């Protein structure tokens, strides 16, 4: 019993940590290879302008993927985050337009994101329904609400304070990147240095055992989805800042990109194994590939094909790895 408790408390056993370190080294190698390859294909790849574009374009994916990491560590999944970006952005923009207050716009955007996350958490954690089916329902719900709120039209935003986080740069460095770094540090402390973080790993490793040991996995599930929703709200603010408008189709397919990056970073589909560092590396590699494909003028339809192949490959790799551990 003591061994089981120690395993749950530490999050992942030593063997898993070793395998993750190997995954990180491979990811770093692939990042270097992809960067060199795309720089050869297009000399502008290493330009400060393109690096700024790359960092700004993946900032939202960084936030959403970190929230998805918490969810997948519990063995769950969230298909609603892209739609939640559109919905929470609509709430924030309409609040801004109505009141003229950027602060209220920020607050309501984050609260709206948490609302969708809370709905997911309640049905998944409390009622023990399928994460896939519940988040598929909220995927449609949030997108539908966004379309209704926007009346299917975009709304231009010119409030400098509201646009600051997503639209301002210090030279070629978008201000959103230091912000994302601070969020990463805060979430790392939450995951690795608090009882809540240990509960997240415990819920994914074995929810029944966690319950016997006095943990409350159902409560943990609620809060990880609320956290993911809050990050979707933040992402909505950044998205509006990038394009200076609120759009009903914002965040389209971001759930796909986040899931791909998280699995690519070594977080298991089956829960209980993974680190935020791997997620950051996964997002960076994924972002470099997509940026490089755009920069080299690759057919957009071929880009979708490549995204699908990447996801299929990492899911297959994770499944085979999991079967190897079980054997």
mmCIF file of C-alpha atoms in Angstrom:
data_model
loop_
_atom_site.group_PDB
_atom_site.id
_atom_site.type_symbol
_atom_site.label_atom_id
_atom_site.label_comp_id
_atom_site.label_asym_id
_atom_site.label_seq_id
_atom_site.Cartn_x
_atom_site.Cartn_y
_atom_site.Cartn_z
ATOM 1 C CA UNK A 1 0.000 0.000 0.000
ATOM 2 C CA UNK A 2 2.838 2.372 0.783
ATOM 3 C CA UNK A 3 4.373 1.687 -2.628
ATOM 4 C CA UNK A 4 1.071 2.389 -4.360
ATOM 5 C CA UNK A 5 0.638 5.597 -2.412
ATOM 6 C CA UNK A 6 4.141 6.772 -3.266
ATOM 7 C CA UNK A 7 3.558 6.066 -6.933
ATOM 8 C CA UNK A 8 0.368 8.105 -6.976
ATOM 9 C CA UNK A 9 1.891 10.958 -4.998
ATOM 10 C CA UNK A 10 4.893 11.288 -7.250
ATOM 11 C CA UNK A 11 2.736 11.329 -10.355
ATOM 12 C CA UNK A 12 4.774 8.971 -12.528
ATOM 13 C CA UNK A 13 7.143 6.135 -11.665
ATOM 14 C CA UNK A 14 10.845 6.437 -12.432
ATOM 15 C CA UNK A 15 10.611 4.232 -15.514
ATOM 16 C CA UNK A 16 7.962 6.513 -17.017
ATOM 17 C CA UNK A 17 10.088 9.573 -16.277
ATOM 18 C CA UNK A 18 13.019 7.951 -18.083
ATOM 19 C CA UNK A 19 10.877 7.200 -21.132
ATOM 20 C CA UNK A 20 9.596 10.773 -21.114
ATOM 21 C CA UNK A 21 13.145 12.129 -21.034
ATOM 22 C CA UNK A 22 13.925 10.020 -24.095
ATOM 23 C CA UNK A 23 10.806 11.439 -25.760
ATOM 24 C CA UNK A 24 11.974 14.992 -24.965
ATOM 25 C CA UNK A 25 15.405 14.368 -26.480
ATOM 26 C CA UNK A 26 13.760 13.013 -29.629
ATOM 27 C CA UNK A 27 11.450 16.049 -29.784
ATOM 28 C CA UNK A 28 14.370 18.451 -29.427
ATOM 29 C CA UNK A 29 16.172 16.621 -32.207
ATOM 30 C CA UNK A 30 13.103 16.803 -34.446
ATOM 31 C CA UNK A 31 12.717 20.534 -33.685
ATOM 32 C CA UNK A 32 16.319 21.109 -34.794
ATOM 33 C CA UNK A 33 15.893 18.979 -37.931
ATOM 34 C CA UNK A 34 12.599 20.669 -38.892
ATOM 35 C CA UNK A 35 14.053 24.143 -38.306
ATOM 36 C CA UNK A 36 17.135 23.452 -40.396
ATOM 37 C CA UNK A 37 15.086 21.808 -43.150
ATOM 38 C CA UNK A 38 12.619 24.681 -43.458
ATOM 39 C CA UNK A 39 15.418 27.268 -43.305
ATOM 40 C CA UNK A 40 17.012 25.553 -46.306
ATOM 41 C CA UNK A 41 13.655 25.495 -48.120
ATOM 42 C CA UNK A 42 12.994 29.170 -47.368
ATOM 43 C CA UNK A 43 15.688 31.617 -46.273
ATOM 44 C CA UNK A 44 13.100 33.757 -44.447
ATOM 45 C CA UNK A 45 12.364 31.017 -41.919
ATOM 46 C CA UNK A 46 14.948 32.359 -39.431
ATOM 47 C CA UNK A 47 14.038 36.006 -40.003
ATOM 48 C CA UNK A 48 12.972 37.938 -36.895
ATOM 49 C CA UNK A 49 9.677 38.748 -38.571
ATOM 50 C CA UNK A 50 8.836 35.086 -39.165
ATOM 51 C CA UNK A 51 9.952 34.078 -35.680
ATOM 52 C CA UNK A 52 7.611 36.724 -34.278
ATOM 53 C CA UNK A 53 4.786 35.385 -36.462
ATOM 54 C CA UNK A 54 5.532 31.836 -35.339
ATOM 55 C CA UNK A 55 5.549 32.704 -31.636
ATOM 56 C CA UNK A 56 2.370 34.753 -31.877
ATOM 57 C CA UNK A 57 0.588 32.037 -33.853
ATOM 58 C CA UNK A 58 1.356 29.294 -31.314
ATOM 59 C CA UNK A 59 0.751 31.354 -28.152
ATOM 60 C CA UNK A 60 -2.925 30.376 -28.079
ATOM 61 C CA UNK A 61 -2.036 26.747 -28.778
ATOM 62 C CA UNK A 62 0.436 26.841 -25.859
ATOM 63 C CA UNK A 63 -2.331 27.878 -23.462
ATOM 64 C CA UNK A 64 -4.940 25.445 -24.760
ATOM 65 C CA UNK A 65 -2.467 22.555 -24.872
ATOM 66 C CA UNK A 66 -1.435 23.139 -21.248
ATOM 67 C CA UNK A 67 -5.097 22.939 -20.220
ATOM 68 C CA UNK A 68 -5.517 19.822 -22.351
ATOM 69 C CA UNK A 69 -2.498 18.296 -20.605
ATOM 70 C CA UNK A 70 -4.239 18.518 -17.230
ATOM 71 C CA UNK A 71 -7.338 16.900 -18.736
ATOM 72 C CA UNK A 72 -5.499 14.097 -20.502
ATOM 73 C CA UNK A 73 -3.478 13.349 -17.363
ATOM 74 C CA UNK A 74 -6.830 12.370 -15.818
ATOM 75 C CA UNK A 75 -7.590 10.122 -18.776
ATOM 76 C CA UNK A 76 -10.083 12.585 -20.279
ATOM 77 C CA UNK A 77 -10.339 14.690 -23.403
ATOM 78 C CA UNK A 78 -11.925 18.041 -24.292
ATOM 79 C CA UNK A 79 -13.244 18.560 -27.816
ATOM 80 C CA UNK A 80 -14.909 21.865 -26.922
ATOM 81 C CA UNK A 81 -11.903 24.144 -26.399
ATOM 82 C CA UNK A 82 -11.882 25.599 -29.917
ATOM 83 C CA UNK A 83 -15.586 26.409 -29.769
ATOM 84 C CA UNK A 84 -15.089 27.735 -26.246
ATOM 85 C CA UNK A 85 -12.536 30.228 -27.603
ATOM 86 C CA UNK A 86 -15.207 31.557 -29.977
ATOM 87 C CA UNK A 87 -17.945 31.643 -27.308
ATOM 88 C CA UNK A 88 -15.900 33.251 -24.540
ATOM 89 C CA UNK A 89 -14.492 35.737 -27.056
ATOM 90 C CA UNK A 90 -18.029 36.689 -28.057
ATOM 91 C CA UNK A 91 -19.011 37.273 -24.428
ATOM 92 C CA UNK A 92 -15.914 39.389 -23.814
ATOM 93 C CA UNK A 93 -16.291 41.460 -26.986
ATOM 94 C CA UNK A 94 -19.993 42.122 -26.425
ATOM 95 C CA UNK A 95 -19.283 43.129 -22.827
ATOM 96 C CA UNK A 96 -16.583 45.492 -24.072
ATOM 97 C CA UNK A 97 -18.887 46.997 -26.696
ATOM 98 C CA UNK A 98 -21.729 47.386 -24.196
ATOM 99 C CA UNK A 99 -19.778 48.798 -21.242
ATOM 100 C CA UNK A 100 -16.615 50.203 -22.821
ATOM 101 C CA UNK A 101 -14.609 48.505 -20.069
ATOM 102 C CA UNK A 102 -11.684 46.325 -21.120
ATOM 103 C CA UNK A 103 -11.400 44.936 -17.577
ATOM 104 C CA UNK A 104 -15.004 43.728 -17.634
ATOM 105 C CA UNK A 105 -14.423 42.293 -21.097
ATOM 106 C CA UNK A 106 -11.419 40.336 -19.808
ATOM 107 C CA UNK A 107 -13.313 39.078 -16.762
ATOM 108 C CA UNK A 108 -16.443 37.971 -18.595
ATOM 109 C CA UNK A 109 -14.417 36.230 -21.306
ATOM 110 C CA UNK A 110 -12.581 34.130 -18.724
ATOM 111 C CA UNK A 111 -15.771 33.459 -16.744
ATOM 112 C CA UNK A 112 -17.585 32.383 -19.909
ATOM 113 C CA UNK A 113 -14.757 29.960 -20.684
ATOM 114 C CA UNK A 114 -14.950 28.605 -17.137
ATOM 115 C CA UNK A 115 -18.719 28.141 -17.542
ATOM 116 C CA UNK A 116 -18.279 25.777 -20.486
ATOM 117 C CA UNK A 117 -15.464 24.044 -18.611
ATOM 118 C CA UNK A 118 -17.687 23.741 -15.543
ATOM 119 C CA UNK A 119 -20.448 22.117 -17.602
ATOM 120 C CA UNK A 120 -17.940 19.599 -18.929
ATOM 121 C CA UNK A 121 -16.568 18.977 -15.446
ATOM 122 C CA UNK A 122 -19.982 18.485 -13.862
ATOM 123 C CA UNK A 123 -21.197 15.927 -16.393
ATOM 124 C CA UNK A 124 -17.848 14.122 -16.598
ATOM 125 C CA UNK A 125 -16.707 14.326 -12.971
ATOM 126 C CA UNK A 126 -19.965 14.279 -11.024
ATOM 127 C CA UNK A 127 -22.242 12.318 -13.353
ATOM 128 C CA UNK A 128 -19.394 10.137 -14.714
ATOM 129 C CA UNK A 129 -20.401 10.486 -18.346
ATOM 130 C CA UNK A 130 -18.036 9.953 -21.275
ATOM 131 C CA UNK A 131 -15.565 12.858 -21.725
ATOM 132 C CA UNK A 132 -15.721 12.345 -25.474
ATOM 133 C CA UNK A 133 -19.514 12.579 -25.696
ATOM 134 C CA UNK A 134 -19.900 15.413 -23.189
ATOM 135 C CA UNK A 135 -17.230 17.591 -24.776
ATOM 136 C CA UNK A 136 -18.611 16.769 -28.230
ATOM 137 C CA UNK A 137 -21.952 18.156 -27.037
ATOM 138 C CA UNK A 138 -20.376 21.310 -25.587
ATOM 139 C CA UNK A 139 -18.341 21.655 -28.782
ATOM 140 C CA UNK A 140 -21.632 22.145 -30.640
ATOM 141 C CA UNK A 141 -23.206 24.140 -27.792
ATOM 142 C CA UNK A 142 -20.380 26.683 -27.489
ATOM 143 C CA UNK A 143 -20.054 27.152 -31.254
ATOM 144 C CA UNK A 144 -23.801 27.617 -31.577
ATOM 145 C CA UNK A 145 -23.833 30.192 -28.780
ATOM 146 C CA UNK A 146 -20.966 32.053 -30.468
ATOM 147 C CA UNK A 147 -22.855 32.186 -33.754
ATOM 148 C CA UNK A 148 -25.988 33.451 -31.991
ATOM 149 C CA UNK A 149 -24.113 36.103 -29.994
ATOM 150 C CA UNK A 150 -22.215 37.344 -33.038
ATOM 151 C CA UNK A 151 -25.275 36.915 -35.285
ATOM 152 C CA UNK A 152 -22.798 35.041 -37.512
ATOM 153 C CA UNK A 153 -20.886 38.286 -38.177
ATOM 154 C CA UNK A 154 -17.530 39.517 -36.910
ATOM 155 C CA UNK A 155 -17.324 42.540 -34.600
ATOM 156 C CA UNK A 156 -14.427 44.962 -34.978
ATOM 157 C CA UNK A 157 -12.580 45.919 -31.795
ATOM 158 C CA UNK A 158 -10.501 49.086 -31.455
ATOM 159 C CA UNK A 159 -10.041 49.252 -27.661
ATOM 160 C CA UNK A 160 -6.247 49.434 -27.218
ATOM 161 C CA UNK A 161 -6.316 47.879 -23.737
ATOM 162 C CA UNK A 162 -8.354 44.871 -24.883
ATOM 163 C CA UNK A 163 -6.119 44.358 -27.918
ATOM 164 C CA UNK A 164 -2.843 44.799 -26.006
ATOM 165 C CA UNK A 165 -2.145 41.194 -24.968
ATOM 166 C CA UNK A 166 -2.727 39.662 -28.378
ATOM 167 C CA UNK A 167 -1.610 42.483 -30.640
ATOM 168 C CA UNK A 168 1.378 44.326 -29.147
ATOM 169 C CA UNK A 169 5.046 43.397 -29.587
ATOM 170 C CA UNK A 170 8.287 44.590 -27.994
ATOM 171 C CA UNK A 171 10.330 44.784 -31.174
ATOM 172 C CA UNK A 172 9.846 41.363 -32.759
ATOM 173 C CA UNK A 173 8.846 39.765 -29.442
ATOM 174 C CA UNK A 174 5.066 39.520 -28.946
ATOM 175 C CA UNK A 175 4.170 40.480 -25.371
ATOM 176 C CA UNK A 176 1.984 37.392 -25.199
ATOM 177 C CA UNK A 177 5.065 35.128 -25.097
ATOM 178 C CA UNK A 178 6.339 36.308 -21.659
ATOM 179 C CA UNK A 179 2.721 36.078 -20.497
ATOM 180 C CA UNK A 180 2.474 32.463 -21.672
ATOM 181 C CA UNK A 181 5.801 31.740 -19.938
ATOM 182 C CA UNK A 182 4.374 33.061 -16.650
ATOM 183 C CA UNK A 183 1.269 30.896 -17.097
ATOM 184 C CA UNK A 184 3.518 27.893 -17.743
ATOM 185 C CA UNK A 185 5.438 28.539 -14.512
ATOM 186 C CA UNK A 186 2.216 28.966 -12.516
ATOM 187 C CA UNK A 187 0.700 25.765 -13.933
ATOM 188 C CA UNK A 188 3.941 23.864 -13.324
ATOM 189 C CA UNK A 189 3.861 24.865 -9.655
ATOM 190 C CA UNK A 190 0.195 23.840 -9.494
ATOM 191 C CA UNK A 191 0.853 20.451 -11.100
ATOM 192 C CA UNK A 192 4.105 19.484 -9.395
ATOM 193 C CA UNK A 193 4.089 21.273 -6.042
ATOM 194 C CA UNK A 194 0.497 21.102 -4.780
ATOM 195 C CA UNK A 195 -1.935 18.405 -3.579
ATOM 196 C CA UNK A 196 -4.169 19.259 -6.535
ATOM 197 C CA UNK A 197 -1.414 18.269 -8.957
ATOM 198 C CA UNK A 198 -0.928 14.955 -7.164
ATOM 199 C CA UNK A 199 -4.674 14.405 -7.353
ATOM 200 C CA UNK A 200 -4.573 14.979 -11.118
ATOM 201 C CA UNK A 201 -1.977 12.252 -11.593
ATOM 202 C CA UNK A 202 -3.797 9.968 -9.150
ATOM 203 C CA UNK A 203 -7.110 10.350 -10.980
ATOM 204 C CA UNK A 204 -5.462 9.359 -14.244
ATOM 205 C CA UNK A 205 -3.396 6.510 -12.826
ATOM 206 C CA UNK A 206 -6.297 4.772 -11.092
ATOM 207 C CA UNK A 207 -9.386 6.683 -9.999
ATOM 208 C CA UNK A 208 -10.707 3.848 -7.824
ATOM 209 C CA UNK A 209 -7.437 3.499 -5.950
ATOM 210 C CA UNK A 210 -7.250 7.263 -5.555
ATOM 211 C CA UNK A 211 -10.722 7.254 -3.980
ATOM 212 C CA UNK A 212 -9.740 4.475 -1.564
ATOM 213 C CA UNK A 213 -6.670 6.502 -0.557
ATOM 214 C CA UNK A 214 -8.910 9.413 0.434
ATOM 215 C CA UNK A 215 -8.632 11.510 -2.719
ATOM 216 C CA UNK A 216 -11.656 12.959 -4.529
ATOM 217 C CA UNK A 217 -11.131 12.201 -8.246
ATOM 218 C CA UNK A 218 -14.613 13.439 -9.202
ATOM 219 C CA UNK A 219 -13.854 16.851 -7.707
ATOM 220 C CA UNK A 220 -10.466 16.901 -9.422
ATOM 221 C CA UNK A 221 -12.115 16.216 -12.783
ATOM 222 C CA UNK A 222 -14.475 19.155 -12.335
ATOM 223 C CA UNK A 223 -11.627 21.543 -11.616
ATOM 224 C CA UNK A 224 -9.353 20.417 -14.459
ATOM 225 C CA UNK A 225 -12.128 21.167 -16.944
ATOM 226 C CA UNK A 226 -12.807 24.526 -15.286
ATOM 227 C CA UNK A 227 -9.069 25.278 -15.585
ATOM 228 C CA UNK A 228 -9.125 24.340 -19.268
ATOM 229 C CA UNK A 229 -12.113 26.643 -19.734
ATOM 230 C CA UNK A 230 -10.304 29.546 -18.055
ATOM 231 C CA UNK A 231 -7.353 29.051 -20.411
ATOM 232 C CA UNK A 232 -9.788 29.033 -23.349
ATOM 233 C CA UNK A 233 -11.097 32.387 -22.114
ATOM 234 C CA UNK A 234 -7.561 33.773 -21.990
ATOM 235 C CA UNK A 235 -6.932 32.377 -25.454
ATOM 236 C CA UNK A 236 -10.043 34.170 -26.711
ATOM 237 C CA UNK A 237 -8.674 37.511 -25.496
ATOM 238 C CA UNK A 238 -5.383 36.854 -27.290
ATOM 239 C CA UNK A 239 -7.183 35.743 -30.448
ATOM 240 C CA UNK A 240 -9.268 38.933 -30.559
ATOM 241 C CA UNK A 241 -6.097 40.970 -30.009
ATOM 242 C CA UNK A 242 -4.330 39.272 -32.924
ATOM 243 C CA UNK A 243 -7.019 40.083 -35.496
ATOM 244 C CA UNK A 244 -8.606 43.185 -33.868
ATOM 245 C CA UNK A 245 -12.043 41.622 -34.069
ATOM 246 C CA UNK A 246 -14.286 39.022 -32.525
ATOM 247 C CA UNK A 247 -15.206 36.244 -34.942
ATOM 248 C CA UNK A 248 -17.791 33.435 -34.659
ATOM 249 C CA UNK A 249 -15.443 30.920 -36.308
ATOM 250 C CA UNK A 250 -12.450 31.697 -34.087
ATOM 251 C CA UNK A 251 -10.680 28.669 -32.652
ATOM 252 C CA UNK A 252 -11.809 26.336 -35.420
ATOM 253 C CA UNK A 253 -9.963 22.972 -35.190
ATOM 254 C CA UNK A 254 -7.815 24.161 -32.259
ATOM 255 C CA UNK A 255 -8.948 21.156 -30.231
ATOM 256 C CA UNK A 256 -7.392 18.961 -32.913
ATOM 257 C CA UNK A 257 -4.107 20.887 -32.794
ATOM 258 C CA UNK A 258 -3.990 20.852 -28.971
ATOM 259 C CA UNK A 259 -4.599 17.107 -28.722
ATOM 260 C CA UNK A 260 -1.934 16.430 -31.351
ATOM 261 C CA UNK A 261 0.645 18.608 -29.582
ATOM 262 C CA UNK A 262 -0.078 17.117 -26.143
ATOM 263 C CA UNK A 263 0.241 13.506 -27.311
ATOM 264 C CA UNK A 264 3.302 14.449 -29.348
ATOM 265 C CA UNK A 265 4.797 15.794 -26.100
ATOM 266 C CA UNK A 266 4.446 12.428 -24.367
ATOM 267 C CA UNK A 267 1.221 12.755 -22.379
ATOM 268 C CA UNK A 268 -0.624 9.456 -22.532
ATOM 269 C CA UNK A 269 -4.129 9.107 -23.915
ATOM 270 C CA UNK A 270 -4.769 6.703 -21.058
ATOM 271 C CA UNK A 271 -3.937 9.173 -18.282
ATOM 272 C CA UNK A 272 -1.438 9.312 -15.425
ATOM 273 C CA UNK A 273 1.683 10.007 -17.506
ATOM 274 C CA UNK A 274 3.019 13.236 -18.976
ATOM 275 C CA UNK A 275 4.635 16.596 -18.231
ATOM 276 C CA UNK A 276 3.996 20.192 -19.213
ATOM 277 C CA UNK A 277 7.545 20.456 -20.580
ATOM 278 C CA UNK A 278 6.711 17.766 -23.128
ATOM 279 C CA UNK A 279 3.604 19.687 -24.111
ATOM 280 C CA UNK A 280 5.647 22.845 -24.724
ATOM 281 C CA UNK A 281 8.083 20.889 -26.914
ATOM 282 C CA UNK A 282 5.184 19.244 -28.741
ATOM 283 C CA UNK A 283 3.548 22.613 -29.439
ATOM 284 C CA UNK A 284 6.846 24.087 -30.618
ATOM 285 C CA UNK A 285 7.531 21.201 -33.026
ATOM 286 C CA UNK A 286 3.965 21.208 -34.301
ATOM 287 C CA UNK A 287 4.021 24.989 -34.734
ATOM 288 C CA UNK A 288 7.337 24.897 -36.605
ATOM 289 C CA UNK A 289 5.988 22.263 -38.998
ATOM 290 C CA UNK A 290 2.806 24.221 -39.742
ATOM 291 C CA UNK A 291 4.694 27.531 -40.051
ATOM 292 C CA UNK A 292 7.245 25.934 -42.348
ATOM 293 C CA UNK A 293 4.544 24.430 -44.558
ATOM 294 C CA UNK A 294 2.850 27.819 -44.898
ATOM 295 C CA UNK A 295 6.147 29.594 -45.555
ATOM 296 C CA UNK A 296 7.079 27.139 -48.304
ATOM 297 C CA UNK A 297 3.683 27.562 -49.976
ATOM 298 C CA UNK A 298 2.446 24.026 -49.341
ATOM 299 C CA UNK A 299 -1.098 23.361 -50.548
ATOM 300 C CA UNK A 300 -3.533 23.997 -47.625
ATOM 301 C CA UNK A 301 -5.293 20.693 -48.301
ATOM 302 C CA UNK A 302 -1.963 18.896 -48.095
ATOM 303 C CA UNK A 303 -1.329 20.663 -44.774
ATOM 304 C CA UNK A 304 -4.524 19.115 -43.391
ATOM 305 C CA UNK A 305 -3.389 15.722 -44.635
ATOM 306 C CA UNK A 306 -0.028 16.145 -42.886
ATOM 307 C CA UNK A 307 -1.761 17.200 -39.638
ATOM 308 C CA UNK A 308 -3.911 14.080 -39.790
ATOM 309 C CA UNK A 309 -0.911 11.844 -40.399
ATOM 310 C CA UNK A 310 0.951 13.410 -37.461
ATOM 311 C CA UNK A 311 -1.994 12.792 -35.105
ATOM 312 C CA UNK A 312 -2.484 9.249 -36.368
ATOM 313 C CA UNK A 313 1.221 8.545 -35.884
ATOM 314 C CA UNK A 314 1.454 9.875 -32.327
ATOM 315 C CA UNK A 315 -1.762 8.078 -31.270
ATOM 316 C CA UNK A 316 -0.381 4.831 -32.673
ATOM 317 C CA UNK A 317 2.936 5.423 -30.892
ATOM 318 C CA UNK A 318 1.197 6.132 -27.581
ATOM 319 C CA UNK A 319 -1.018 3.046 -27.908
ATOM 320 C CA UNK A 320 1.916 0.775 -28.695
ATOM 321 C CA UNK A 321 3.914 2.262 -25.806
ATOM 322 C CA UNK A 322 1.032 1.663 -23.427
ATOM 323 C CA UNK A 323 0.649 -1.946 -24.576
ATOM 324 C CA UNK A 324 4.373 -2.450 -24.089
ATOM 325 C CA UNK A 325 4.129 -1.244 -20.492
ATOM 326 C CA UNK A 326 1.138 -3.515 -19.833
ATOM 327 C CA UNK A 327 3.070 -6.500 -21.173
#
